[in-house]
Coordinates of C-alpha atoms in Angstrom, one line a residue:
V26 CA -135.0 196.8 -108.7
A27 CA -135.3 194.0 -106.4
N28 CA -137.5 192.6 -108.7
K29 CA -135.1 193.0 -111.4
M30 CA -132.5 191.4 -110.1
A31 CA -135.0 187.8 -108.9
T32 CA -135.0 186.6 -112.6
P33 CA -134.6 183.0 -113.0
G34 CA -131.0 181.6 -114.0
P35 CA -127.2 181.9 -112.6
H36 CA -126.5 184.6 -110.5
V37 CA -123.2 186.3 -109.9
Q38 CA -122.2 187.4 -106.0
A39 CA -121.1 191.2 -106.2
K40 CA -120.1 194.1 -104.2
F41 CA -119.8 197.3 -105.9
F42 CA -118.0 200.5 -104.8
T43 CA -116.7 203.9 -105.9
K44 CA -114.1 206.1 -105.9
Q45 CA -116.5 209.1 -105.9
P46 CA -117.3 209.4 -102.2
Q47 CA -120.3 211.5 -103.2
F48 CA -122.3 208.2 -103.8
N49 CA -120.8 205.9 -101.7
V50 CA -123.4 202.9 -101.4
S51 CA -123.6 200.0 -98.3
D52 CA -120.9 196.9 -99.1
D53 CA -123.1 194.6 -99.0
V54 CA -123.3 191.4 -101.1
F55 CA -125.6 191.6 -104.0
S56 CA -126.6 188.2 -106.2
V57 CA -127.2 189.4 -109.8
P58 CA -128.2 187.8 -112.7
A59 CA -124.9 186.6 -114.8
T60 CA -127.0 188.0 -118.2
V61 CA -127.0 192.0 -116.3
S62 CA -125.7 194.5 -118.1
T63 CA -125.1 198.1 -117.7
L64 CA -128.4 199.2 -117.9
E65 CA -129.7 197.0 -114.8
L66 CA -126.8 198.0 -112.5
N67 CA -127.8 201.4 -113.1
D68 CA -130.9 200.9 -112.2
L69 CA -129.6 199.1 -109.1
I70 CA -127.2 201.9 -108.2
N71 CA -129.6 204.4 -108.5
G72 CA -132.3 203.0 -106.3
L73 CA -129.7 202.5 -103.5
L74 CA -129.0 206.3 -103.9
N75 CA -132.2 207.3 -104.0
S76 CA -133.2 205.3 -101.2
G77 CA -130.6 206.8 -99.2
D78 CA -131.7 210.6 -100.0
G79 CA -134.7 209.8 -98.2
D80 CA -137.1 211.7 -100.1
G81 CA -136.9 209.4 -103.3
E82 CA -136.9 212.2 -105.2
S83 CA -133.3 212.3 -106.6
S84 CA -132.4 212.6 -110.8
R85 CA -131.1 209.6 -112.1
R86 CA -127.3 209.5 -112.9
E87 CA -125.8 207.1 -115.6
F88 CA -122.7 205.2 -114.2
D89 CA -120.4 203.1 -116.1
F90 CA -119.3 199.8 -114.2
L91 CA -115.5 198.4 -114.5
V92 CA -115.2 194.8 -113.7
D93 CA -111.4 194.0 -113.4
G94 CA -110.1 197.2 -114.9
E95 CA -112.3 197.1 -117.9
F96 CA -115.4 198.8 -118.6
L97 CA -118.3 196.2 -118.9
R98 CA -119.6 196.7 -122.3
V99 CA -121.2 193.3 -122.6
S100 CA -123.2 191.1 -120.1
L101 CA -121.4 190.0 -117.3
N102 CA -120.8 186.5 -117.6
T103 CA -119.1 187.5 -121.0
H104 CA -117.1 189.8 -119.9
M105 CA -116.1 187.5 -116.8
Q106 CA -115.4 185.1 -119.3
N107 CA -113.5 187.3 -121.4
K108 CA -111.3 188.0 -118.3
G109 CA -111.2 184.6 -117.4
L110 CA -112.5 185.0 -113.9
T111 CA -114.7 182.7 -111.9
A112 CA -118.3 183.4 -110.8
E113 CA -117.9 181.4 -107.6
R114 CA -116.0 184.4 -105.8
V115 CA -117.4 187.5 -105.0
V116 CA -117.2 190.0 -107.8
S117 CA -115.8 193.5 -106.7
I118 CA -117.9 196.2 -109.4
E119 CA -116.3 199.7 -109.5
F120 CA -119.4 202.1 -110.6
L121 CA -118.3 206.0 -111.8
L122 CA -119.9 208.7 -113.4
R123 CA -119.9 208.1 -117.1
Q124 CA -118.5 210.3 -118.7
Q125 CA -120.2 213.5 -121.1
A126 CA -119.5 213.5 -124.9
P127 CA -117.2 216.1 -125.9
N128 CA -119.7 219.0 -127.4
P129 CA -118.5 221.0 -130.6
S130 CA -117.4 224.4 -129.9
T131 CA -116.0 226.4 -132.4
A132 CA -115.1 226.0 -136.7
V133 CA -112.9 228.5 -137.7
Q134 CA -112.9 228.3 -141.9
Q135 CA -109.4 228.6 -143.2
E136 CA -107.2 229.3 -146.2
D137 CA -105.9 225.7 -146.7
W138 CA -105.2 222.2 -145.0
I139 CA -104.2 222.3 -141.7
S140 CA -100.8 220.6 -140.7
S141 CA -100.5 221.3 -136.7
V142 CA -102.4 222.8 -133.9
Q143 CA -101.0 223.6 -129.8
G144 CA -103.1 225.1 -127.5
D145 CA -101.7 227.4 -124.2
R146 CA -103.5 228.9 -121.5
D147 CA -106.4 231.4 -123.6
S148 CA -104.8 230.5 -126.9
I149 CA -104.3 228.4 -129.8
L150 CA -101.3 228.1 -132.2
S151 CA -102.1 226.4 -135.8
G152 CA -100.2 225.7 -138.7
S153 CA -101.0 225.7 -142.3
Y154 CA -100.2 224.8 -145.6
D155 CA -100.3 228.2 -146.9
S156 CA -97.0 228.9 -145.0
T157 CA -98.3 231.0 -142.7
V158 CA -98.5 230.6 -138.4
Q159 CA -101.3 232.0 -136.5
V160 CA -102.5 232.3 -133.1
W161 CA -106.3 232.5 -132.0
T162 CA -108.8 233.0 -129.3
T163 CA -110.2 229.4 -127.7
T164 CA -113.5 231.1 -129.6
G165 CA -111.8 231.5 -132.9
Q166 CA -110.8 235.1 -133.3
S167 CA -107.4 235.9 -135.2
L168 CA -105.0 237.2 -133.2
V169 CA -102.0 237.2 -135.2
T170 CA -100.6 235.7 -138.4
G171 CA -96.9 235.2 -138.8
A172 CA -95.6 235.1 -142.5
G173 CA -92.1 234.2 -143.4
H174 CA -91.7 230.0 -145.1
T175 CA -92.2 229.7 -148.2
E176 CA -93.3 226.2 -147.9
P177 CA -96.3 224.3 -146.2
V178 CA -95.7 224.8 -142.3
K179 CA -95.8 221.0 -140.7
A180 CA -95.3 221.9 -137.2
V181 CA -95.9 224.2 -134.4
A182 CA -95.0 224.5 -131.1
W183 CA -95.6 226.5 -128.0
V184 CA -92.3 228.3 -126.3
K185 CA -94.0 230.4 -124.1
Q186 CA -96.8 232.4 -123.4
V187 CA -97.2 235.7 -121.3
A188 CA -99.7 238.4 -121.0
S189 CA -97.7 240.4 -123.4
G190 CA -97.5 237.6 -125.5
G191 CA -95.0 234.9 -126.5
Q192 CA -92.7 233.1 -128.3
F193 CA -93.7 230.0 -130.3
L194 CA -91.9 227.8 -133.0
S195 CA -93.0 226.8 -136.6
A196 CA -91.6 223.9 -138.7
S197 CA -91.6 223.8 -142.3
Q198 CA -91.6 222.1 -146.2
D199 CA -88.7 225.0 -146.6
Q200 CA -86.6 223.0 -144.2
L201 CA -86.5 226.0 -141.6
I202 CA -87.7 226.4 -138.1
Y203 CA -88.5 230.4 -136.6
M204 CA -88.5 231.0 -133.4
W205 CA -91.5 233.8 -133.5
N206 CA -91.6 236.8 -130.9
W207 CA -95.3 237.9 -130.7
D208 CA -96.2 241.0 -129.3
R209 CA -100.2 241.0 -128.2
E210 CA -100.9 244.9 -128.2
T211 CA -98.9 245.4 -131.7
G212 CA -100.7 242.1 -133.3
A213 CA -97.3 241.6 -135.0
A214 CA -94.9 238.4 -134.6
V215 CA -91.2 238.5 -136.2
P216 CA -88.4 235.9 -136.2
S217 CA -86.1 236.2 -133.6
L218 CA -84.2 232.4 -134.5
C219 CA -83.5 230.9 -138.0
C220 CA -83.1 227.4 -137.3
R221 CA -81.1 225.6 -140.4
G222 CA -79.9 222.2 -140.5
H223 CA -82.1 220.0 -141.7
A224 CA -82.2 218.9 -145.7
R225 CA -85.6 218.0 -146.6
S226 CA -88.9 218.7 -144.8
V227 CA -89.4 219.4 -140.7
D228 CA -92.5 217.5 -139.6
C229 CA -92.3 217.7 -136.6
L230 CA -91.1 219.9 -133.2
A231 CA -91.2 219.3 -129.6
V232 CA -90.0 221.6 -126.6
H233 CA -88.9 220.9 -123.5
S234 CA -90.3 221.7 -120.7
M235 CA -87.7 222.4 -118.3
S236 CA -84.7 223.6 -120.2
D237 CA -84.4 225.9 -123.4
K238 CA -83.9 223.2 -125.9
F239 CA -86.0 222.0 -128.6
A240 CA -86.0 218.6 -130.5
S241 CA -87.3 218.6 -134.4
G242 CA -87.6 215.4 -136.5
S243 CA -87.7 215.7 -140.8
W244 CA -87.8 213.7 -143.7
D245 CA -84.5 214.0 -143.7
K246 CA -84.7 210.9 -141.4
M247 CA -82.9 213.0 -139.0
I248 CA -83.6 214.3 -135.1
K249 CA -81.8 217.6 -134.3
L250 CA -81.5 219.2 -131.1
W251 CA -81.4 223.1 -130.6
S252 CA -80.8 225.7 -128.2
M253 CA -83.7 228.5 -128.1
G254 CA -81.1 230.8 -126.0
E255 CA -80.5 234.7 -126.3
A256 CA -78.0 234.8 -129.8
D257 CA -74.3 234.4 -128.9
E258 CA -72.0 237.5 -130.1
D259 CA -70.2 235.0 -132.9
E260 CA -73.8 233.7 -134.5
E261 CA -74.4 235.2 -137.9
V262 CA -76.9 238.1 -137.4
V263 CA -77.3 240.0 -140.5
P264 CA -75.0 240.1 -143.7
Q265 CA -74.5 243.5 -145.1
G266 CA -75.8 244.3 -148.6
K267 CA -79.0 244.2 -150.0
K268 CA -80.7 241.8 -148.4
K269 CA -80.0 243.2 -145.0
A270 CA -83.6 244.0 -144.6
K271 CA -85.0 240.6 -145.5
R272 CA -82.1 238.5 -143.1
E273 CA -83.2 241.1 -140.4
Q274 CA -86.9 240.1 -140.5
L275 CA -86.7 236.4 -139.9
G276 CA -84.2 236.1 -137.2
V277 CA -80.7 235.1 -136.1
T278 CA -79.6 232.1 -137.6
R279 CA -79.1 229.1 -135.3
T280 CA -77.3 225.4 -136.5
P281 CA -77.8 222.3 -134.3
L282 CA -76.5 221.4 -131.0
M283 CA -76.6 217.8 -132.2
T284 CA -78.2 215.4 -134.6
L285 CA -79.7 212.0 -133.5
Q286 CA -79.2 209.7 -136.4
G287 CA -80.6 206.4 -136.7
H288 CA -84.0 205.8 -138.6
S289 CA -83.8 205.0 -142.1
E290 CA -86.7 207.2 -143.6
A291 CA -88.8 210.3 -142.5
V292 CA -89.4 210.9 -138.8
T293 CA -92.9 211.8 -137.9
S294 CA -93.0 212.8 -134.1
V295 CA -91.3 213.6 -131.5
T296 CA -92.0 214.0 -128.0
W297 CA -90.1 214.3 -124.6
V298 CA -90.9 211.3 -121.9
D299 CA -88.9 212.9 -119.2
G300 CA -85.9 215.5 -118.8
V301 CA -83.2 213.5 -120.7
T302 CA -85.4 210.9 -122.6
L303 CA -86.6 211.5 -126.0
C304 CA -89.2 209.5 -128.7
S305 CA -89.4 209.9 -132.1
A306 CA -91.8 207.5 -134.9
S307 CA -90.8 207.5 -138.3
W308 CA -92.1 205.7 -141.5
D309 CA -89.5 203.1 -140.9
H310 CA -92.5 201.5 -138.6
T311 CA -90.3 201.5 -136.0
I312 CA -90.1 204.1 -132.7
R313 CA -87.0 205.1 -131.1
T314 CA -86.1 206.3 -127.5
W315 CA -82.4 208.2 -127.5
D316 CA -81.0 209.8 -124.4
A317 CA -80.8 213.6 -125.4
E318 CA -77.9 214.4 -123.6
A319 CA -75.0 211.6 -124.6
G320 CA -76.9 211.7 -128.0
I321 CA -77.2 207.9 -128.0
P322 CA -80.2 205.7 -129.0
K323 CA -81.7 203.8 -126.2
E324 CA -84.9 201.3 -126.9
T325 CA -86.0 200.1 -130.8
L326 CA -89.8 199.5 -130.6
T327 CA -90.6 197.9 -134.3
G328 CA -94.4 198.2 -135.6
S329 CA -95.9 196.9 -139.0
K330 CA -96.6 199.7 -141.0
A331 CA -95.7 203.9 -141.0
F332 CA -95.9 205.4 -137.6
H333 CA -97.5 208.9 -137.8
S334 CA -97.9 210.2 -134.3
V335 CA -96.5 209.6 -130.4
A336 CA -97.5 210.9 -127.4
Y337 CA -96.3 210.5 -123.6
S338 CA -98.3 211.1 -120.4
S339 CA -97.0 211.8 -117.4
L340 CA -100.0 210.8 -115.8
S341 CA -100.3 207.1 -116.7
H342 CA -96.0 206.6 -117.9
L343 CA -97.5 204.9 -121.4
L344 CA -97.0 206.1 -124.7
A345 CA -99.5 206.2 -127.6
S346 CA -98.7 205.4 -131.0
G347 CA -101.1 206.2 -134.5
S348 CA -100.1 204.0 -137.2
S349 CA -101.0 203.4 -140.6
D350 CA -102.0 200.2 -139.8
R351 CA -105.4 201.9 -138.1
H352 CA -104.8 201.3 -134.8
V353 CA -103.6 203.2 -131.5
R354 CA -101.2 201.0 -129.7
L355 CA -100.0 201.8 -125.8
W356 CA -96.8 201.4 -124.9
D357 CA -94.9 200.8 -121.5
L358 CA -91.7 202.4 -121.4
R359 CA -90.8 201.2 -118.0
S360 CA -91.8 197.8 -118.4
Q361 CA -88.5 194.7 -116.4
K362 CA -89.7 192.7 -119.5
G363 CA -88.7 195.2 -122.2
V364 CA -91.0 197.6 -124.2
L365 CA -94.4 195.4 -124.7
V366 CA -97.7 196.9 -125.9
E367 CA -99.8 197.6 -123.4
S368 CA -103.2 197.0 -125.4
T369 CA -104.2 198.2 -128.7
L370 CA -107.4 200.7 -129.5
T371 CA -108.8 199.4 -132.8
A372 CA -111.6 201.6 -134.1
H373 CA -110.4 203.7 -136.7
Q374 CA -111.0 203.2 -140.7
G375 CA -107.8 204.9 -141.9
W376 CA -104.4 205.9 -141.0
V377 CA -103.8 207.0 -137.3
S378 CA -102.5 210.8 -137.9
A379 CA -102.2 211.9 -134.0
V380 CA -102.5 211.2 -130.8
A381 CA -103.0 213.1 -127.7
W382 CA -103.6 212.2 -123.7
S383 CA -105.4 214.3 -121.7
P384 CA -102.9 216.7 -119.4
T385 CA -105.5 216.0 -115.9
N386 CA -106.9 212.2 -116.5
Q387 CA -104.7 209.2 -116.7
Y388 CA -107.3 207.2 -118.3
H389 CA -108.1 209.7 -121.3
L390 CA -106.5 210.3 -125.0
I391 CA -108.2 211.5 -128.3
S392 CA -106.5 210.2 -131.9
A393 CA -107.7 211.8 -135.1
S394 CA -107.6 210.0 -138.4
Y395 CA -107.9 209.9 -142.3
D396 CA -111.1 208.6 -142.0
K397 CA -112.3 212.0 -140.7
T398 CA -112.8 211.2 -137.2
L399 CA -111.7 212.2 -133.7
K400 CA -112.0 209.5 -130.8
L401 CA -111.7 209.8 -127.2
W402 CA -110.8 206.8 -125.6
D403 CA -110.7 205.9 -122.2
T404 CA -108.2 202.8 -122.0
R405 CA -110.3 200.6 -119.8
S406 CA -112.4 200.2 -122.5
P407 CA -110.1 199.1 -125.1
R408 CA -112.5 197.2 -127.4
A409 CA -114.3 200.5 -128.3
P410 CA -113.7 204.7 -128.2
L411 CA -115.9 206.9 -125.3
Y412 CA -117.4 208.7 -128.4
N413 CA -116.7 209.2 -131.9
M414 CA -116.7 213.0 -133.3
S415 CA -117.5 213.4 -137.1
G416 CA -118.8 215.2 -139.0
H417 CA -115.4 216.1 -140.4
R418 CA -115.2 215.9 -144.8
E419 CA -112.3 215.7 -145.0
K420 CA -109.0 213.7 -143.5
L421 CA -107.9 215.0 -140.4
L422 CA -104.2 215.9 -139.7
C423 CA -103.4 216.9 -136.0
V424 CA -105.2 217.0 -132.7
D425 CA -103.9 218.7 -129.4
W426 CA -105.0 218.7 -125.9
S427 CA -102.9 220.7 -124.0
I428 CA -105.6 222.6 -122.4
P429 CA -107.7 220.4 -120.1
D430 CA -111.3 221.1 -121.3
L431 CA -110.3 221.5 -124.8
L432 CA -110.1 219.2 -127.8
I433 CA -108.4 220.6 -130.4
C434 CA -108.4 219.4 -134.3
G435 CA -107.5 220.4 -138.3
G436 CA -107.3 218.7 -141.5
A437 CA -107.9 219.0 -145.0
D438 CA -111.6 220.4 -144.8
K439 CA -109.5 223.6 -143.8
Q440 CA -111.1 223.8 -140.6
L441 CA -110.0 224.6 -136.9
C442 CA -112.4 222.8 -134.6
T443 CA -112.3 222.7 -130.8
F444 CA -114.9 221.0 -128.6
T445 CA -115.2 221.3 -124.8
Y446 CA -114.6 218.4 -122.7
S447 CA -115.8 218.3 -119.2
D448 CA -114.1 215.8 -117.0
L449 CA -116.8 214.1 -114.6
Q450 CA -113.4 212.3 -112.7
T451 CA -111.6 215.1 -111.5
S452 CA -114.6 217.7 -110.9
I453 CA -117.8 216.0 -109.6
P454 CA -120.6 218.3 -107.9
D455 CA -121.1 217.4 -104.3
R456 CA -124.4 215.3 -103.7
Q457 CA -124.2 216.4 -100.3
Q458 CA -124.6 219.7 -101.2
G459 CA -127.9 219.4 -103.0
N460 CA -126.3 220.5 -106.7

């Protein structure tokens, strides 16, 4: 290792540190060649760790290196020039275990395009262009099919899941939103609410995690807020007459609590930022935030093309967006300077149809695209994704990361696909235990 570091030419003074305590090394200052890459730095760190083990037999580990908050993907001197860092000071270099690639897990063939997916605990909810909503095990076994919509289902969302079943929502091109009661024992899902109010296809849903409300967005340019509470005495239950059996099957009719008006084109995505703030994306090239209690707009963020998806991370406090311009953008809604694009993640060759944050890692997110790929990103590596998950035959329409160790996607190849993910930064075997 020392010989590799003793090459002629300019050198940089560097100190190494890690937040993964089982890999602590001495805080000595090392003189490393300015042209050093992650390969040589891996040799150095592995040499230091193995010499500390005493037996010298430890297995080699692959690390990534952070310099000034960004992963080293080029030579050290090029990286420092890009970041405006001077070689006159000692450079602090953080190292951490390299994230492993997600592994393909299941691929379930369905009847038609898959428009939306959402995981919860041990189950996956999916909506399809065949007008059905389905619940699956994470290994791809069908648990229940909900048939009631007359047009393609465009959005699905879990309300709650319990041992005996649960409740979920589905929204459709038929302009309706159903809330379903699912009984695991009987294998049946029955609509308990039929939410009417939109005048065009309903394309997105967002359930409020702390109350019995949810939001919907539609091609009618409107966002509507609804209650999921028990039916009131005065709500229309079942009209008498010949249609009684049919209407009984489709639940109580419910009208919206509130309508949020402001977008000039279709609303493609809605997500809750906090207990009061709702965020929406639209084909009108804007992302808007709303005070959902007062029913008033707050901020408007403007892009160059149509937005298809927004997702908020309560860990990083960043909003991710996917757009027709092929970029994933990260926005800081709390910035004192007004809302700014924190960074732009550019690698897709087609429309970015969906984005989702890791529920446990503030730096990780995934994006799905019409270019038939799913990409895993680390926000500290904005110039390139960590991994590409390809092999899909058609454009991807939806993605979900609600279950920490499972990435879920679907699209026009009619396959519900999952990938297993192991987060090395939150679950690391202890080196001292000899693992």
